[in-house]
XYZ file of C-alpha atoms in Angstrom:
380
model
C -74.376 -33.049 -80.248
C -73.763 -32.597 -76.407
C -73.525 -36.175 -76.352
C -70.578 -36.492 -78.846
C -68.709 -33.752 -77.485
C -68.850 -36.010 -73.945
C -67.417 -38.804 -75.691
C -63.867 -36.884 -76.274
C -62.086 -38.334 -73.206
C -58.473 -38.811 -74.815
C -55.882 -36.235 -73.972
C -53.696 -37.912 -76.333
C -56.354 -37.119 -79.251
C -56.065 -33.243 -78.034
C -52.413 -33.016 -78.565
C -52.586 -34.756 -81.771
C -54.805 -31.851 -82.743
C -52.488 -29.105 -81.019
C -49.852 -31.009 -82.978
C -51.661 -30.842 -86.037
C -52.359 -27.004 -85.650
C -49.079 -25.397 -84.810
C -47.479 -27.802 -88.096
C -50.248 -26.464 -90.439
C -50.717 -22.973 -89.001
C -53.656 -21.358 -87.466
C -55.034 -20.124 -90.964
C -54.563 -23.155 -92.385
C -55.828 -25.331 -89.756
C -58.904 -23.232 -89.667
C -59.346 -23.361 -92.879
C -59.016 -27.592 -93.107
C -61.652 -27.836 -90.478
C -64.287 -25.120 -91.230
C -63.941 -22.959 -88.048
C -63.567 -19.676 -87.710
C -61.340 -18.187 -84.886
C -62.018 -18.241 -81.312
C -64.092 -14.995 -79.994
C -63.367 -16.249 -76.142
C -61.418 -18.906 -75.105
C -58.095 -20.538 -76.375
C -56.340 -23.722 -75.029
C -52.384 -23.154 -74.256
C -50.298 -26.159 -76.305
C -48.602 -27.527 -73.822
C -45.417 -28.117 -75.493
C -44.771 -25.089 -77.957
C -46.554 -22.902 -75.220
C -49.099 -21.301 -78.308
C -52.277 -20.294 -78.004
C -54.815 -21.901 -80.210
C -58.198 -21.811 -81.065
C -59.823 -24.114 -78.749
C -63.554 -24.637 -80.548
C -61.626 -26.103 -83.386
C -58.950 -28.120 -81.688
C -61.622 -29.733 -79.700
C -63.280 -30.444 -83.242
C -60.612 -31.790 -84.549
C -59.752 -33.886 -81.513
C -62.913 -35.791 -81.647
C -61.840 -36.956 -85.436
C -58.114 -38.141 -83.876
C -59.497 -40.196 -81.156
C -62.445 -41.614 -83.401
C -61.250 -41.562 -87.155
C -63.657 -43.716 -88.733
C -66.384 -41.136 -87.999
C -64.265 -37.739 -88.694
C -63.692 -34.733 -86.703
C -67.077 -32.773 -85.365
C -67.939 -29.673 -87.393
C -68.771 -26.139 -85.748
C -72.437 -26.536 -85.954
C -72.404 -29.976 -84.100
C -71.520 -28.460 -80.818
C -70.866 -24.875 -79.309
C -68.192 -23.410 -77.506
C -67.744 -21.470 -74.783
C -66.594 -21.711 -71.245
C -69.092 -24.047 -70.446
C -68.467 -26.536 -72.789
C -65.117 -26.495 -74.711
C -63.440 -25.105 -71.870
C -64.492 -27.497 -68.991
C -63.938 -30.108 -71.714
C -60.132 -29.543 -72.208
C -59.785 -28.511 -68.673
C -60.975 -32.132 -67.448
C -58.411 -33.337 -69.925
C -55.587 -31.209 -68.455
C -55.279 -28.417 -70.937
C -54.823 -24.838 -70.062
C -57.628 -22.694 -71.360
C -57.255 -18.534 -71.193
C -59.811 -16.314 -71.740
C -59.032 -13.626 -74.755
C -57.224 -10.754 -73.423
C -56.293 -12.508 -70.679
C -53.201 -14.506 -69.488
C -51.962 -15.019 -65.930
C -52.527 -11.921 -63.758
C -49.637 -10.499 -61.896
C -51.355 -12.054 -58.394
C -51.745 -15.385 -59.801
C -47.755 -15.196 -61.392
C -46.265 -14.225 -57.830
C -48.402 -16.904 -55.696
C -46.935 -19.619 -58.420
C -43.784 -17.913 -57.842
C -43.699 -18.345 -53.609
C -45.654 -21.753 -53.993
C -42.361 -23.166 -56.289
C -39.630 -21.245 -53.920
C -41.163 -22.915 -51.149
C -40.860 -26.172 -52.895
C -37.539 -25.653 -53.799
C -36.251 -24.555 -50.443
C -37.734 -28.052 -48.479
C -36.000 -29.613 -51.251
C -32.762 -27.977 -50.483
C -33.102 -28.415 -46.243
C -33.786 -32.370 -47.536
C -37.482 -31.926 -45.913
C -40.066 -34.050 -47.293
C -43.049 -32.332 -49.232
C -45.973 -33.122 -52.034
C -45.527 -31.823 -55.674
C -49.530 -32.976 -56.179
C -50.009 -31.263 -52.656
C -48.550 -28.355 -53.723
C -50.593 -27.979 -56.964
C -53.837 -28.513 -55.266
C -53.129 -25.665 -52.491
C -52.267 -23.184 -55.077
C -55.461 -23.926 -57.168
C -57.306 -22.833 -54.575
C -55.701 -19.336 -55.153
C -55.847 -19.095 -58.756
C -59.036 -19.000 -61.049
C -59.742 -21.715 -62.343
C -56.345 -23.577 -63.232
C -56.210 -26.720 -64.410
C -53.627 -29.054 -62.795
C -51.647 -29.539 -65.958
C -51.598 -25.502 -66.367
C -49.847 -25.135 -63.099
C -47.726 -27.761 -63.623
C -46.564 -26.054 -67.221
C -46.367 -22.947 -65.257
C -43.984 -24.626 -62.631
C -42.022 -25.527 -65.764
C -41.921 -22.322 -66.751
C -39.888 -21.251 -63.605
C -37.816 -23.728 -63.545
C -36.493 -22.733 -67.476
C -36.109 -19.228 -65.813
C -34.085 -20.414 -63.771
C -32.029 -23.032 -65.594
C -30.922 -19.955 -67.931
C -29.599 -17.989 -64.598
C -27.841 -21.197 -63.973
C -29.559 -21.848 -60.750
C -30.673 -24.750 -59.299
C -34.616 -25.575 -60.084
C -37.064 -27.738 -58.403
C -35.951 -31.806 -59.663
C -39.253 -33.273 -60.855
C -40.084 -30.024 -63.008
C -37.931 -30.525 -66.316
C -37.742 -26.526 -67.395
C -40.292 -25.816 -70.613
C -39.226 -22.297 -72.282
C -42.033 -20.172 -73.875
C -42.107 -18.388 -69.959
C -44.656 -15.646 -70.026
C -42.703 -12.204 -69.536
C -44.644 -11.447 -66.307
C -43.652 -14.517 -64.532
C -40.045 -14.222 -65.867
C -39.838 -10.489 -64.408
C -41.450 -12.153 -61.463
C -39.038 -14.710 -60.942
C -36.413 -12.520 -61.162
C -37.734 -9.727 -58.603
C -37.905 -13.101 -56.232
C -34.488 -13.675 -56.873
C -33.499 -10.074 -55.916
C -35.680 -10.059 -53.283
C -34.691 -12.861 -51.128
C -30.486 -13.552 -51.973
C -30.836 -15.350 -48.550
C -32.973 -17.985 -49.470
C -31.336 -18.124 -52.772
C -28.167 -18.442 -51.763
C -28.970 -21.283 -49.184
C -30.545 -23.086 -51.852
C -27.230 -22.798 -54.462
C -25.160 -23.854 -51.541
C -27.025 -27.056 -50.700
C -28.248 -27.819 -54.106
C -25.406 -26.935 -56.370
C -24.892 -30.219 -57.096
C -28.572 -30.263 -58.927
C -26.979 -29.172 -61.820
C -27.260 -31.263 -65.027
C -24.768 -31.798 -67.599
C -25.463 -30.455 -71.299
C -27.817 -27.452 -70.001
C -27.908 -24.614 -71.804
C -25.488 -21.798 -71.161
C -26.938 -18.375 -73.054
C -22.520 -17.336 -73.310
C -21.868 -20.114 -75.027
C -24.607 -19.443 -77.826
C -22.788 -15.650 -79.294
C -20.667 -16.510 -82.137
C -19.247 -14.017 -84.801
C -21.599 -12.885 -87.632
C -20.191 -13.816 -91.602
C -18.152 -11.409 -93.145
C -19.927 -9.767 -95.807
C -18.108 -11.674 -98.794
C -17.813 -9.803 -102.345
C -20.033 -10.267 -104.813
C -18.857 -11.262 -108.363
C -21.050 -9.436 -111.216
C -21.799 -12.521 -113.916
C -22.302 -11.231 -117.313
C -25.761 -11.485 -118.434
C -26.545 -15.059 -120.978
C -29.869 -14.277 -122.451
C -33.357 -13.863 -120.106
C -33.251 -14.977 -116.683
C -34.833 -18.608 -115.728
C -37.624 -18.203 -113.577
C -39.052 -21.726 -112.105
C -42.600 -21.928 -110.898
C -43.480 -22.919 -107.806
C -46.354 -23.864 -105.788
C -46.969 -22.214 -102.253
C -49.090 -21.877 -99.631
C -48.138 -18.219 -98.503
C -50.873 -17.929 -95.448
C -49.402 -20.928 -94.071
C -45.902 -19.795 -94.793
C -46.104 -16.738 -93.395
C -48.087 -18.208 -90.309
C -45.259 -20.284 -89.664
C -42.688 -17.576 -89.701
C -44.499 -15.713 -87.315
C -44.632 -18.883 -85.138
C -40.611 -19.025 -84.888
C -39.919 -15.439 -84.715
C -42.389 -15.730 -81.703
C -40.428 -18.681 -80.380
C -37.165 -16.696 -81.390
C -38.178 -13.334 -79.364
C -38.875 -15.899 -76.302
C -35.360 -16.815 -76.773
C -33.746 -13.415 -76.639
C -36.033 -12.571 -73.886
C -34.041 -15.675 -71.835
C -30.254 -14.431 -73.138
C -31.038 -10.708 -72.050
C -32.331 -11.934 -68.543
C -28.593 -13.683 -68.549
C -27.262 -10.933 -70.169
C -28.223 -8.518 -67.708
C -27.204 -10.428 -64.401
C -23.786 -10.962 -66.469
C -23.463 -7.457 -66.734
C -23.983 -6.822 -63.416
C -27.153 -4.958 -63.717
C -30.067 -7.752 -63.130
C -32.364 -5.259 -61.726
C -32.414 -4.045 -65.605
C -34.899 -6.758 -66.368
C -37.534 -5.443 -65.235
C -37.528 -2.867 -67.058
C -37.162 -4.660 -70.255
C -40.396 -4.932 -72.709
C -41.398 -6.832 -75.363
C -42.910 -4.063 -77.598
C -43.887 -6.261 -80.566
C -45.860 -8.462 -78.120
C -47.541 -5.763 -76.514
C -47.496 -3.477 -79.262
C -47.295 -5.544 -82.617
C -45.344 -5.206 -85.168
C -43.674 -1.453 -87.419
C -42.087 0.545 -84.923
C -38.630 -0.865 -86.405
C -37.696 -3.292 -82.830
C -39.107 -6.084 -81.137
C -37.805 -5.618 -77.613
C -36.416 -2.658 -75.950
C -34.017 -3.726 -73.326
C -31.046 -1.921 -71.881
C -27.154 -1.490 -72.281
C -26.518 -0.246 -68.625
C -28.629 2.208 -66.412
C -30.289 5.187 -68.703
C -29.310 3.610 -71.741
C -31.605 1.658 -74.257
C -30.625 -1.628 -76.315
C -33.296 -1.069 -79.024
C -33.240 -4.929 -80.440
C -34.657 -6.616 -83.441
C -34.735 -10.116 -83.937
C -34.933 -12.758 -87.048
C -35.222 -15.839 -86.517
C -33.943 -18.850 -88.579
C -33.968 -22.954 -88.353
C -31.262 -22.418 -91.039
C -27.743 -21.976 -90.763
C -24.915 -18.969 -89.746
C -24.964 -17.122 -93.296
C -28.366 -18.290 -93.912
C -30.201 -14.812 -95.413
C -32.902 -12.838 -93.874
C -35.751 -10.560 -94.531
C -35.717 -6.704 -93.382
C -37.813 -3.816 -94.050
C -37.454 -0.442 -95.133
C -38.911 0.762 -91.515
C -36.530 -1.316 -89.455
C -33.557 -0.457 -91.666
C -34.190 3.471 -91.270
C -34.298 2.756 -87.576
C -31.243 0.945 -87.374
C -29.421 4.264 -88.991
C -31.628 6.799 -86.268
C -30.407 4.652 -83.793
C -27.126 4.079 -84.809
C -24.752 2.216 -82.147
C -28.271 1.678 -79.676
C -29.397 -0.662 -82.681
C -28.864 -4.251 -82.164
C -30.283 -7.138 -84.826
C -29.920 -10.180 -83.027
C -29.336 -13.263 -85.729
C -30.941 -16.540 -84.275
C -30.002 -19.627 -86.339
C -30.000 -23.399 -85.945
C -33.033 -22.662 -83.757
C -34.908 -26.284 -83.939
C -31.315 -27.815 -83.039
C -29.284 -25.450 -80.767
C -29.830 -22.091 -80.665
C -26.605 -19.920 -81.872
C -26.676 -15.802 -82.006
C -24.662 -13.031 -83.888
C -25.242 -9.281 -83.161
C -25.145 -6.551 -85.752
C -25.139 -3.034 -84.711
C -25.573 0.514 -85.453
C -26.193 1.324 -89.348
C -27.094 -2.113 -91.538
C -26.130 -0.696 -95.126
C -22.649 -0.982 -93.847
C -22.514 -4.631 -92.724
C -24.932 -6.263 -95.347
C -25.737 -6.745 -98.841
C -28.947 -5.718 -99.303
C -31.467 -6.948 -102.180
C -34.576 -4.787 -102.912
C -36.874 -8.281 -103.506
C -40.455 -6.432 -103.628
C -41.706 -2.769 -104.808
C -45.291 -0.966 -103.706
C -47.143 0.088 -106.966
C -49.002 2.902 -106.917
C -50.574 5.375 -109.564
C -48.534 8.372 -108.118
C -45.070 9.455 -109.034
C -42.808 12.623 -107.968
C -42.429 15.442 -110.168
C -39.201 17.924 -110.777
């Protein structure tokens, strides 16, 4: 099936799968096509910045650009570096190796190659974007064109949310891996020279409508009473019909996207504060740790003092509820005022925050929704 696999020449087709897999959800999208999940490679989507597994997007690709024969199945063509990865690299699709994303050499050499960009721009001297691309390639391992053009991106929305001027040409694309944002930002420290020459001569590169991380902290609801209704008869319970795996896939998807977010306001935060140096020290410990420790990212008020933050994540609206565990509400009270639960809502449209911190018994209603059965009990 070497031959078939050839045939997928449509980019297009590739991002209708990518499409296809971060709407369903990597379980269910799995599931749909009959593959299992990548052991090596995955392909970056472009636009949401996820990592999926690239065996079965390629599979699934084949079916977009040719549906009257169907997508290819996993035994009609293998995977591997070789194959699937060269294929989507051709097509201009990042592909990263398990374990792997960019290393801290390859972050800082994309770093200087886009400063360097940006300063000609500023001086008004005349330079290459493609040019550009092609020299740093030679540095990196293996990049596609299209990944170092995502990563370019990806500096310039660091840099759009410390309100300073990016290259024009490179619209900023969030989802910025932590490294290159800490990079970035060392840059930035490093070199106020260069920065500030290019603010002076290209403050006017500003565009209107960006987004300004103050303008996003708003109030949280006050906690409104609750009226007690007297009990008519058994409750009503409806029944319902859901897909839980691709649910919960999903959630994890925008709490991703939401912790990204946060990641961006505490870089602003920070530099507000007047301790920028700060972010580098900040870490994303469900990232690099998963989840149950009772935070997502541990960031920092002012020198020698910890912002211990978690973060939920809603398309919804300001009041709109939230789930919280048992673990992350007996952190919150440890914690106490170094707790912060950062509320994002009306994330698809324009991201808005609230903070809640310290103790969360105080400021909430809480609603025990699920209990762990056991055979055990305690004994007097």
């Amino acid at each position: 099936m070497a031959t078939e696999l050839s045939r997928l020449q449509s980019p297009a087709a590739v991002q209708a799968a990518l499409d296809e897999f971060s709407r369903l959800g990597r379980t269910a999208f799995l599931a749909r096509y009959g593959f299992g999940k990548s052991r090596d490679f995955l392909v970056r989507d472009g636009k949401t910045g996820q990592l999926c597994d690239s065996k079965a997007i390629v599979g699934a690709a084949f079916g977009h650009q040719f549906p009257e024969e169907g997508p290819l199945k996993s035994a009609d063509f293998s995977g591997g570096e070789a194959t699937v990865g060269s294929k989507l690299q051709r097509l201009g699709f990042e592909v990263v190796r398990i374990g792997e994303d960019w290393s801290s050499g390859e972050v800082q050499a994309t770093v200087a190659s886009y400063f360097e960009m940006l300063r000609l721009e500023a001086t008004q001297q005349h330079y290459t974007k493609t040019e550009f691309n092609a020299q740093l390639r030679q540095q990196l391992r293996g990049r596609s064109k299209g990944s170092v053009e995502l990563k370019y991106q990806n500096i310039s929305a660091v840099l759009h949310d410390l309100e300073l001027p990016f290259v024009r040409g490179y619209k900023p694309r969030s989802n910025a891996q932590l490294l290159l944002r800490q990079a970035v930002q060392q840059f930035v420290l490093d070199q106020p020279g260069l920065v500030s020459q290019v603010v002076d001569a290209m403050e006017e590169v500003k565009t209107p409508g960006q987004q300004v991380f103050h303008a996003s902290v708003v109030e949280p609801p006050n906690l409104e009473a609750l009226v007690q209704v007297a009990k008519e008869g058994p409750k009503v319970r409806l029944p319902r019909k859901t897909n839980w795996a691709q649910r919960d896939e999903a959630n994890r998807n925008l709490g991703r996207a939401g912790e990204q977010w946060v990641i961006g306001f505490e870089q602003w935060r920070l530099a507000d504060a007047g301790h920028p140096e700060l972010f580098q020290q900040l870490d994303w410990v469900s990232d690099r740790l998963g989840d149950g420790i009772g935070y997502d990212i541990l960031s920092h008020e002012r020198p020698g003092e910890h912002r211990f933050i978690e973060v939920k994540t809603t398309n919804g609206g300001h009041a709109s509820s939230f789930i919280i565990s048992r673990n992350e509400l007996d952190f919150a009270a440890e914690a106490e005022e170094a707790f912060h639960l950062y509320r994002v809502f009306q994330f698809r449209e324009e991201p808005k925050l609230y903070i809640l911190k310290g103790r969360l018994a105080d400021q909430l209603h809480l609603e025990p929704i699920d209990f762990r059965a056991s055979f055990r009990r305690l004994v007097g």
